[in-house]
mmCIF file of C-alpha atoms in Angstrom:
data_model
loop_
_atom_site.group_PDB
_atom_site.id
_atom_site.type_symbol
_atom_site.label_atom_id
_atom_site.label_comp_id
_atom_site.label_asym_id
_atom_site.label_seq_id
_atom_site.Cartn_x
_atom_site.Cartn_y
_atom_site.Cartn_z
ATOM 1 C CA UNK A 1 200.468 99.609 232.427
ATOM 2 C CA UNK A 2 201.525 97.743 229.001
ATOM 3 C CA UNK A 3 201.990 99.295 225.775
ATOM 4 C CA UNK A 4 200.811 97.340 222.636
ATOM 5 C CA UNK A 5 203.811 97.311 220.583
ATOM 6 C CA UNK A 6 202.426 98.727 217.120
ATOM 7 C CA UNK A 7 203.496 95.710 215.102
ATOM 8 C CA UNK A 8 200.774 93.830 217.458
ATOM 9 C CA UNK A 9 197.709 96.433 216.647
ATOM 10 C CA UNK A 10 195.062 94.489 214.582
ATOM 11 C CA UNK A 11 192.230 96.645 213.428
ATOM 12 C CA UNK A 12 189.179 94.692 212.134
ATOM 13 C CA UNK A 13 186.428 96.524 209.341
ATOM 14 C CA UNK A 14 183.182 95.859 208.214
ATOM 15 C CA UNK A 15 182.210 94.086 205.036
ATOM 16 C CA UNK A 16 180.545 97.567 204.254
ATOM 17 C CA UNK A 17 183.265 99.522 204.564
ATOM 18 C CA UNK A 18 186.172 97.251 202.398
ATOM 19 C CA UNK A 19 187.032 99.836 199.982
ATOM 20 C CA UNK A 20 188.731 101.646 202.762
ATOM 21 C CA UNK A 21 191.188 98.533 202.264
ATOM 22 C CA UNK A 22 192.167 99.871 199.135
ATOM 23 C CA UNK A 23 195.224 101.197 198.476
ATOM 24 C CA UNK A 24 194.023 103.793 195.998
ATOM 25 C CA UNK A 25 190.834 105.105 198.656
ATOM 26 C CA UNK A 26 193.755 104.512 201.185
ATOM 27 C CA UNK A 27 195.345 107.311 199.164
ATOM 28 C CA UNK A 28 192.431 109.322 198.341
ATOM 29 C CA UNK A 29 191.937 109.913 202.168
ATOM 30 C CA UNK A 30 195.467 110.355 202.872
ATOM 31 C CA UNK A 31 195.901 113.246 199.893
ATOM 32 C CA UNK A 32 192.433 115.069 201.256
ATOM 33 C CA UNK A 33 192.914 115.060 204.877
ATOM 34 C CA UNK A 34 196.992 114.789 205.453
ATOM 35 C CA UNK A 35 198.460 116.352 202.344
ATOM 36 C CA UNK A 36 199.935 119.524 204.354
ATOM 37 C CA UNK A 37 200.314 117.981 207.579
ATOM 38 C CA UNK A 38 203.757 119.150 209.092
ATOM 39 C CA UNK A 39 205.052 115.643 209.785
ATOM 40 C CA UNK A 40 205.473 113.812 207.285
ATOM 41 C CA UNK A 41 203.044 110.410 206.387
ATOM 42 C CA UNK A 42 204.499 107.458 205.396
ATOM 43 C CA UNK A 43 202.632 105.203 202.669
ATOM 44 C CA UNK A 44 203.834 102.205 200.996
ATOM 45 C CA UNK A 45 206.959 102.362 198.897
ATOM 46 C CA UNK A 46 207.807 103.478 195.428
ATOM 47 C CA UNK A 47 210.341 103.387 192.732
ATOM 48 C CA UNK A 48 212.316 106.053 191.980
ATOM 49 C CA UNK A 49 216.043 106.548 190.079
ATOM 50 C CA UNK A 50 219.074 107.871 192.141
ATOM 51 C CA UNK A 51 222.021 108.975 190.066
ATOM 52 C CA UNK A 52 225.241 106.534 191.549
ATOM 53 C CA UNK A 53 227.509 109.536 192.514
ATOM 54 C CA UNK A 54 231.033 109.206 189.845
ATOM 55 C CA UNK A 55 230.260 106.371 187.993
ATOM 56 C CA UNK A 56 229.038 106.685 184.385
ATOM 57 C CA UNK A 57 227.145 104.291 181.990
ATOM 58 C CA UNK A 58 228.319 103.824 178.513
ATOM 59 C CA UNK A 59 227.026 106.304 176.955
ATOM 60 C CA UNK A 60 228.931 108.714 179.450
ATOM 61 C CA UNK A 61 225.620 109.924 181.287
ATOM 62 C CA UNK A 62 225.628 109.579 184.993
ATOM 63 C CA UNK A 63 225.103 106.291 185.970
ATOM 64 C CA UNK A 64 221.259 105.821 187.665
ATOM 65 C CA UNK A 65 219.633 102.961 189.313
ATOM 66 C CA UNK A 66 216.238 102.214 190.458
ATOM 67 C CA UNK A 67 215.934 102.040 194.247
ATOM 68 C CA UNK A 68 212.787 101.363 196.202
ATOM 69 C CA UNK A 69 211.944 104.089 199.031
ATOM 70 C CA UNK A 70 209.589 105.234 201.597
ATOM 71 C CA UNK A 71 206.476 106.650 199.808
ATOM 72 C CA UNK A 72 205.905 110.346 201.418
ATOM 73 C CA UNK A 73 202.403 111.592 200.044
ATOM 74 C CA UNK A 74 202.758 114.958 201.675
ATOM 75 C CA UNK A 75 204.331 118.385 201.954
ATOM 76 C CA UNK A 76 205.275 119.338 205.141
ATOM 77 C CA UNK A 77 206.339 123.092 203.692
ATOM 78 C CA UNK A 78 203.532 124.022 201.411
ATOM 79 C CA UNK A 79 203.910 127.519 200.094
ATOM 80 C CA UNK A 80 201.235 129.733 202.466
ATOM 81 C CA UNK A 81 204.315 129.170 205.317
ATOM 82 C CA UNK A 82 206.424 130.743 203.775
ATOM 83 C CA UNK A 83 207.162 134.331 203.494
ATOM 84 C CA UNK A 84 205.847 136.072 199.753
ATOM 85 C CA UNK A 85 209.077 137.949 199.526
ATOM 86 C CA UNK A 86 210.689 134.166 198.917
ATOM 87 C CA UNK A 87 207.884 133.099 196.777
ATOM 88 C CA UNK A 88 208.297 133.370 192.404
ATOM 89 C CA UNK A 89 205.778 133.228 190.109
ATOM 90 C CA UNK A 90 206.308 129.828 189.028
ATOM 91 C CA UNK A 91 206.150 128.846 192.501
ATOM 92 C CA UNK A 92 202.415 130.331 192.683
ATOM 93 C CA UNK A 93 201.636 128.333 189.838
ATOM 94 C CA UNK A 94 203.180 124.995 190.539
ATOM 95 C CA UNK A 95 201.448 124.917 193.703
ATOM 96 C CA UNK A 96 198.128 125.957 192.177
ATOM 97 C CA UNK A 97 198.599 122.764 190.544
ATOM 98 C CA UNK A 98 199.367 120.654 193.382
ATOM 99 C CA UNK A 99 196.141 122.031 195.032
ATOM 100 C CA UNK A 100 194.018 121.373 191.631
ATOM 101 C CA UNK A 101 195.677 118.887 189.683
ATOM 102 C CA UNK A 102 192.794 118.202 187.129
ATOM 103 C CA UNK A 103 192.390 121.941 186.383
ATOM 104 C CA UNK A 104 194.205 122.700 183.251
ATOM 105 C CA UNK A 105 193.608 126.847 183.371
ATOM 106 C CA UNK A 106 196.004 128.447 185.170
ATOM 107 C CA UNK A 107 194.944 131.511 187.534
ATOM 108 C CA UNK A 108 195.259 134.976 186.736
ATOM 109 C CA UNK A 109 196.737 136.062 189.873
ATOM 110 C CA UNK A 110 196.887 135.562 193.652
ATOM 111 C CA UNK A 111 196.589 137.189 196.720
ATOM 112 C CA UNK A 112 199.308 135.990 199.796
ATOM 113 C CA UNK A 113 197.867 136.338 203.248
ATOM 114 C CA UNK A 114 200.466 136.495 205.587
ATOM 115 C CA UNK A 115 199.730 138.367 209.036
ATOM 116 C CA UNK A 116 200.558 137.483 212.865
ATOM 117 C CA UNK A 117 198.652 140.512 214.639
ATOM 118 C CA UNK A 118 195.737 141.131 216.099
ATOM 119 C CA UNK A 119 195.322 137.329 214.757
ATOM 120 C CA UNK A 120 197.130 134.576 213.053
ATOM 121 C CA UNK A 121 196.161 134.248 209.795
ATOM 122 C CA UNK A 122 198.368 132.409 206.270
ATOM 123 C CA UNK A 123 197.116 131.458 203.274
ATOM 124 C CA UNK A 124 197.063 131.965 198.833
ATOM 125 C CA UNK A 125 194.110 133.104 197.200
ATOM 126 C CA UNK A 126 194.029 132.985 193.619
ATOM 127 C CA UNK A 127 191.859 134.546 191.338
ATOM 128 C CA UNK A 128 190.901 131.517 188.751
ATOM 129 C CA UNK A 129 189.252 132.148 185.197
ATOM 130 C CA UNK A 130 185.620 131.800 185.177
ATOM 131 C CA UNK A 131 183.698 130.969 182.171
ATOM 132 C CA UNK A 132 180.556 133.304 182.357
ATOM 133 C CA UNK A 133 178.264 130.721 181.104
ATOM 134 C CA UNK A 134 178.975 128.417 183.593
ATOM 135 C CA UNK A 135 178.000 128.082 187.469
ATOM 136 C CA UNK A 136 180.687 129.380 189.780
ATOM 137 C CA UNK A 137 182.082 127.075 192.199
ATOM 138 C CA UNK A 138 182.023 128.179 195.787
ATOM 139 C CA UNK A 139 183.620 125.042 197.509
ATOM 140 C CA UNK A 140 187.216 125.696 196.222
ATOM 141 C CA UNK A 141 188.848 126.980 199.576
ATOM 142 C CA UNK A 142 190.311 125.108 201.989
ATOM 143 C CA UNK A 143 190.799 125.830 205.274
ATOM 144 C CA UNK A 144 192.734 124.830 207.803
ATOM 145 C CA UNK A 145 194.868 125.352 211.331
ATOM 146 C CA UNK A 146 198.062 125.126 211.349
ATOM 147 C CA UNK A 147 198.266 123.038 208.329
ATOM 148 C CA UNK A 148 195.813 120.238 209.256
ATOM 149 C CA UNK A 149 193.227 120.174 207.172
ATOM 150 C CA UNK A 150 189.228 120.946 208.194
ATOM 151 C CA UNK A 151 186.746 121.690 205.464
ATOM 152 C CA UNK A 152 186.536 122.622 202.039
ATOM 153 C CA UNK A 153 183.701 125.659 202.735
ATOM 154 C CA UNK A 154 184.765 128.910 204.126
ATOM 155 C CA UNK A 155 181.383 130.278 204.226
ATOM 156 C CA UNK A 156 180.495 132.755 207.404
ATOM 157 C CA UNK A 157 184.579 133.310 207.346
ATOM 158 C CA UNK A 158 185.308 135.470 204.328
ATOM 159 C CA UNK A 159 183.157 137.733 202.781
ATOM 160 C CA UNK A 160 180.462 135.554 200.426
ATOM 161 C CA UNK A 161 181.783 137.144 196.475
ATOM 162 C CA UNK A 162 185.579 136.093 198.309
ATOM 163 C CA UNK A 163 184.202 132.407 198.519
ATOM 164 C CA UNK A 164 184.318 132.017 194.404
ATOM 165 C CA UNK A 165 188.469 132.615 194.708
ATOM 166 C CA UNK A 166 190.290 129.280 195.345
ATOM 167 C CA UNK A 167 193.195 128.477 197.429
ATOM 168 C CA UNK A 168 193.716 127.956 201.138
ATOM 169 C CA UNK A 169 192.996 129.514 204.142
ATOM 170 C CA UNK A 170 195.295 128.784 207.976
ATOM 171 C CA UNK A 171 194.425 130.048 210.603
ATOM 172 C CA UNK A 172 194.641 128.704 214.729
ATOM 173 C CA UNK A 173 192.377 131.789 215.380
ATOM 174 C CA UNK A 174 188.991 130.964 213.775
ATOM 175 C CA UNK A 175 187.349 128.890 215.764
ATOM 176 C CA UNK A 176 186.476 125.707 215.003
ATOM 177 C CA UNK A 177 183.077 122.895 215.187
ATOM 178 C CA UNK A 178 180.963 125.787 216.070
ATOM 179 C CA UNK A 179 178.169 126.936 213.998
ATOM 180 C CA UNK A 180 177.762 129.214 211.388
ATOM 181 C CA UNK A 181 175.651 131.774 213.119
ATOM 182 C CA UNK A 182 178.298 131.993 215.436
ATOM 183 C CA UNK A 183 180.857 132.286 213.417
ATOM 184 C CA UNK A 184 179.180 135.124 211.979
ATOM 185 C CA UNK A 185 179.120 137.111 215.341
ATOM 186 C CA UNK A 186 182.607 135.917 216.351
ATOM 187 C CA UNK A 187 185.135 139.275 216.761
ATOM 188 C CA UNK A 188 188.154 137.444 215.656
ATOM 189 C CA UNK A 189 186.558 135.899 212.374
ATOM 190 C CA UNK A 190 185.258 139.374 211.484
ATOM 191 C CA UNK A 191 188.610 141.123 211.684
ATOM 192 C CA UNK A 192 189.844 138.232 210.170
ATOM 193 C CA UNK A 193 186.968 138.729 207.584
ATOM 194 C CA UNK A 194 187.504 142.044 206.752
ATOM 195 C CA UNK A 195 191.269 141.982 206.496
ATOM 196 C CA UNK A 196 190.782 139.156 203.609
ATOM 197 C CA UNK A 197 188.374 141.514 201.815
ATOM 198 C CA UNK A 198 191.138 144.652 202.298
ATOM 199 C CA UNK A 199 193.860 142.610 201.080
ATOM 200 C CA UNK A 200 192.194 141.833 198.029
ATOM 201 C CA UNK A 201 191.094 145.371 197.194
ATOM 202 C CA UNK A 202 194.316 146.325 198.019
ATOM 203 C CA UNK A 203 195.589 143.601 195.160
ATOM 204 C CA UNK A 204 192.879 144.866 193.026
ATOM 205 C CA UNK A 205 193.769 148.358 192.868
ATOM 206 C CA UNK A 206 197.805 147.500 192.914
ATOM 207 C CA UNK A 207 197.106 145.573 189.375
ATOM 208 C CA UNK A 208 195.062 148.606 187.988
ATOM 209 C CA UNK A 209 197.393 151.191 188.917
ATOM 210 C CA UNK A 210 200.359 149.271 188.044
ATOM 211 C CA UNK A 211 199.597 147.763 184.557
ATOM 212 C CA UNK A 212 195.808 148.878 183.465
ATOM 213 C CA UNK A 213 196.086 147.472 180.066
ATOM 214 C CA UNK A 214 197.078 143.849 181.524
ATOM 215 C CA UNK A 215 194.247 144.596 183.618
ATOM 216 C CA UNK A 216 191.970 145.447 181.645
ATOM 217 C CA UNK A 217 192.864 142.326 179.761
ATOM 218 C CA UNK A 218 191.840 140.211 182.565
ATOM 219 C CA UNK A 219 188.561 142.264 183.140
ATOM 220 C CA UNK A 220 186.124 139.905 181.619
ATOM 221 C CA UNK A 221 187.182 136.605 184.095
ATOM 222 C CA UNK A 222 187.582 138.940 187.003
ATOM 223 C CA UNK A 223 184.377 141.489 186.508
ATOM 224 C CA UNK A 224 181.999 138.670 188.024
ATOM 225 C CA UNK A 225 184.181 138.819 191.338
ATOM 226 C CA UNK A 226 184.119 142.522 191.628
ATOM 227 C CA UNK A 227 180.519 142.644 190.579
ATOM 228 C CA UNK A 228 179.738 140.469 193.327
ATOM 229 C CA UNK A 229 181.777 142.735 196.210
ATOM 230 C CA UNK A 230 180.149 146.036 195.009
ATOM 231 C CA UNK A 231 176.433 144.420 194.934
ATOM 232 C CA UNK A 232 177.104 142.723 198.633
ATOM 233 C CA UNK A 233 179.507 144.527 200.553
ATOM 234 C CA UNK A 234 179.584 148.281 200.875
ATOM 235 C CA UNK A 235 183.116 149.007 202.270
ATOM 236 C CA UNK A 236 184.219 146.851 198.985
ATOM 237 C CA UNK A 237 181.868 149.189 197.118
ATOM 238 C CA UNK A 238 183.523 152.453 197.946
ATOM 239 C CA UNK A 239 187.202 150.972 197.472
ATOM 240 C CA UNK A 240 186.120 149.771 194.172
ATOM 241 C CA UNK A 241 185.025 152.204 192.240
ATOM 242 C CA UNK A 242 188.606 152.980 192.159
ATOM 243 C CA UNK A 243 189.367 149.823 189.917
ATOM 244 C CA UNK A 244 185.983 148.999 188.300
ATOM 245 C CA UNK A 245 185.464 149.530 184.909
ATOM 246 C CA UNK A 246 182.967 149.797 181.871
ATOM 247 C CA UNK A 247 183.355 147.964 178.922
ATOM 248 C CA UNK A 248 181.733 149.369 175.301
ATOM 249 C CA UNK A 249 180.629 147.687 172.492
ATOM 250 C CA UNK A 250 183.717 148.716 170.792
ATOM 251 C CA UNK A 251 185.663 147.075 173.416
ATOM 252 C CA UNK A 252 186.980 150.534 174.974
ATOM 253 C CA UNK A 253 187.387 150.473 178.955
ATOM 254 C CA UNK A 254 185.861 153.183 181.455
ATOM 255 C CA UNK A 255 186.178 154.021 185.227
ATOM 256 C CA UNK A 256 183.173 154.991 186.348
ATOM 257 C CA UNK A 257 184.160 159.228 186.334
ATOM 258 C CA UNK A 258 185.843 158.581 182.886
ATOM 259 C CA UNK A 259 182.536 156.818 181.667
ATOM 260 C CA UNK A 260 180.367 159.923 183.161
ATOM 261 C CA UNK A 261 182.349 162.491 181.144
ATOM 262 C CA UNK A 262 182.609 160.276 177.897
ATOM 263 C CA UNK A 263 178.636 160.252 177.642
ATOM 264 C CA UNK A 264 177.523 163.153 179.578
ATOM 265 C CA UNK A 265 177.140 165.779 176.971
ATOM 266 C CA UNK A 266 175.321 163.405 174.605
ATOM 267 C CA UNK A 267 173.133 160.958 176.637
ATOM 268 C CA UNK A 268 171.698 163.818 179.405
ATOM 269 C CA UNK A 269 168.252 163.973 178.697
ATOM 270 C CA UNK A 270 165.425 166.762 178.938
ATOM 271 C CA UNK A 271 165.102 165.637 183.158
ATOM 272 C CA UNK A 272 168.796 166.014 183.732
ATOM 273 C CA UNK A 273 169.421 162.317 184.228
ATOM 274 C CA UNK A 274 172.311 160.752 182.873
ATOM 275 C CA UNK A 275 171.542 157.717 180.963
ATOM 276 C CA UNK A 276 173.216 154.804 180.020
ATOM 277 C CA UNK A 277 173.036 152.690 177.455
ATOM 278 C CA UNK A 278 173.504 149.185 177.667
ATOM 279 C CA UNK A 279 173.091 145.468 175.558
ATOM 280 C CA UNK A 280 173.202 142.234 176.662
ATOM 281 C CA UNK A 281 173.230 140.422 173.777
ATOM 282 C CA UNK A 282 175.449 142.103 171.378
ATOM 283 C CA UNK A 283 174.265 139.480 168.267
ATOM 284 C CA UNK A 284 170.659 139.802 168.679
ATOM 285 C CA UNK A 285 171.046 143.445 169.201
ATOM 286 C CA UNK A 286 173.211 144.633 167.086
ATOM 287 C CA UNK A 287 170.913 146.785 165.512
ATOM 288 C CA UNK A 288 169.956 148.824 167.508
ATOM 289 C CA UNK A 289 173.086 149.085 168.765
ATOM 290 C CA UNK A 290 174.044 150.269 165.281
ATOM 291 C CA UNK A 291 171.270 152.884 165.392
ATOM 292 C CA UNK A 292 172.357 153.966 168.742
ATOM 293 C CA UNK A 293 176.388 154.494 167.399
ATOM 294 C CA UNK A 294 174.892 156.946 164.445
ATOM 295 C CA UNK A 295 172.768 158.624 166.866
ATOM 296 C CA UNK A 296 176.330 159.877 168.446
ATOM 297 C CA UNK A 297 175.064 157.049 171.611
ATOM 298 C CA UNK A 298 178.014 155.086 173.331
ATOM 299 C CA UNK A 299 176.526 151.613 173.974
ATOM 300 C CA UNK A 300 177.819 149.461 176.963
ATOM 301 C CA UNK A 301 178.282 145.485 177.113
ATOM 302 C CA UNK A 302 176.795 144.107 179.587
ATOM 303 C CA UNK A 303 176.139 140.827 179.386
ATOM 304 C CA UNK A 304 177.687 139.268 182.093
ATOM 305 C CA UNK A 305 176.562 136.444 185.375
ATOM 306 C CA UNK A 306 175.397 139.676 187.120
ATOM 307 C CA UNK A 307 175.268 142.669 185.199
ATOM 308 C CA UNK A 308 171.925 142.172 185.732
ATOM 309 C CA UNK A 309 172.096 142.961 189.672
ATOM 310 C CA UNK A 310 174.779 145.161 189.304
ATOM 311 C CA UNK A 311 172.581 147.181 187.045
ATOM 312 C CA UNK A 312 170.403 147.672 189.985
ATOM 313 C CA UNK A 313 173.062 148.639 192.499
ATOM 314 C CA UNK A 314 174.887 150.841 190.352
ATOM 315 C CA UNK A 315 171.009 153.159 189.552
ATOM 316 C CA UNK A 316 171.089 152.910 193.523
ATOM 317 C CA UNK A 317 174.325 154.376 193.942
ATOM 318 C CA UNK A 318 174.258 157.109 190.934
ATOM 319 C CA UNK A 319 172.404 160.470 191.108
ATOM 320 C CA UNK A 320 170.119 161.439 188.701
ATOM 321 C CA UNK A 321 171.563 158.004 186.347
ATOM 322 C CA UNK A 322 169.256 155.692 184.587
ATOM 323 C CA UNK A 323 170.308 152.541 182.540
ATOM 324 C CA UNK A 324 168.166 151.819 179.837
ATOM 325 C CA UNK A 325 168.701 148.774 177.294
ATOM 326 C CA UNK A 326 169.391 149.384 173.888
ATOM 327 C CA UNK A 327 166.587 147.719 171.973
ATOM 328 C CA UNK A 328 164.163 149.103 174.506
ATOM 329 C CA UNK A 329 161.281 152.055 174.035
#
């Protein structure tokens, strides 16, 4: 059989379809689809200066010249391979940006997946800030196997509050072009599922324990993740009430026991139910917020994407509690 010698392969396109003759949707593709791939992808040349080893220019500076050289658009090592122990801070960071180049915010933290039994599973999670009037994005995972890339949703494979984190996601183990039902009753993708969620309760509580005021000084772009975990998934429920906390008027931070003891003596009423007071809009209310503080009343803020659900969770979940806003009868 004869082999077509690649220099003789012409490939003919539709009049439709020229833009794909562009060199900058030529690109596009090429960063989307093949910008981890672990061989690395030729495209096109570029310029770039090379420093000609012992000679100077007159200025004494090393001598450099511009040399034309294979373009390579991507990195065959991106940082999920490699091992956190060998990973900085600035690392993190720098390759936050290479993942989302037009985001200017930087994340708050992230979460390094790195496990080879019962499955296969790399990846960075990072915790991004989140503007609480705005609509969280949940297409900001990537996943792949073994570093070629697949889809941007990770929906039916980590827990659904864990699809508002960004980052990426490699795994050989989670099966592939099946659907999403069945991903959903898949035993690998559940373990898989679950260890995500552990890890990043496990990161959760390591932050609070370690450093609560830094913390708690993240608490209003991370709140709306945690929120989200204790409304929809119970085991992330009962590890969270280690780290979740209430925020007062006065800006003053709670765990849920520490809250229950601050406002206990005061705020039991003739029933024996606990109740808590709570705004949502601190402006319009502040007067009866006021009234509340000379009543001897703590006041909490909660004004947040979900407080609203979480509210109804949280009167689930505590005996004899009832949350009442401020301004109401």
């Amino acid at each position: 059989m004869d082999f077509i010698h690649p220099s003789w392969l012409q490939i003919y396109i539709d009049k439709e379809s020229k833009e794909f003759l562009q060199e900058h949707r030529i690109q596009e593709l090429l960063n989307k689809y093949c910008k981890f791939l672990p061989v690395p992808i030729q495209f096109g040349k570029e310029k770039v200066w090379e420093t000609v080893e012992g000679e100077k220019d007159k200025d004494g500076n090393d001598k450099k010249i511009e040399v034309e050289k294979d373009r390579i658009i991507n990195n065959t090592d991106p940082l999920w391979k490699r091992k956190p122990a060998d990973c900085t801070d600035e690392d993190y960071k720098n390759f936050y940006r290479e993942l989302y180049p037009m985001t200017l915010d930087e994340p708050l933290f992230q979460i390094h997946l790195n496990v080879d039994y019962p499955f296969n599973l790399t990846g960075i999670l990072y915790f991004p800030k989140v503007n609480k009037k705005v609509e969280v994005q949940k297409d900001k995972i990537q996943l792949y196997s073994n570093q070629v890339f697949f889809i941007f949703s990770v929906e039916g494979i980590v827990p659904e509050f864990l699809t508002l984190l960004h980052g990426v996601i490699d795994s050989p183990d989670i099966p592939l072009n099946v659907s999403r039902s069945y991903l959903q009753s898949d035993s690998s993708v559940k373990k898989i599922s679950n260890y995500i969620m552990r890890k990043v309760a496990d990161k959760l509580e390591e932050l609070f324990k370690k450093d609560r005021k830094a913390f708690e000084a993240k608490w209003d772009d991370i709140k709306v993740f945690i929120e989200y975990g204790m409304i929809s998934e119970e085991k992330f429920y009962e590890r969270a009430t280690k780290f979740n906390l209430f925020k007062n008027v006065d800006g003053k931070y709670f765990t849920a026991d520490e809250y229950k003891g601050h406002v206990e003596k005061e705020q039991t009423d003739k029933d024996k139910k606990l109740i808590y007071l709570y705004a949502n809009n601190e402006d319009e209310q502040h007067p009866y917020i006021v009234s509340a503080k000379e009543k001897g009343y703590d006041v909490l803020l909660m004004d947040g994407l979900l407080d609203s659900h979480f509210i109804n969770t949280l009167e689930q979940k505590f005996a004899d509690t009832r949350f009442l806003r401020v301004d109401s009868d």
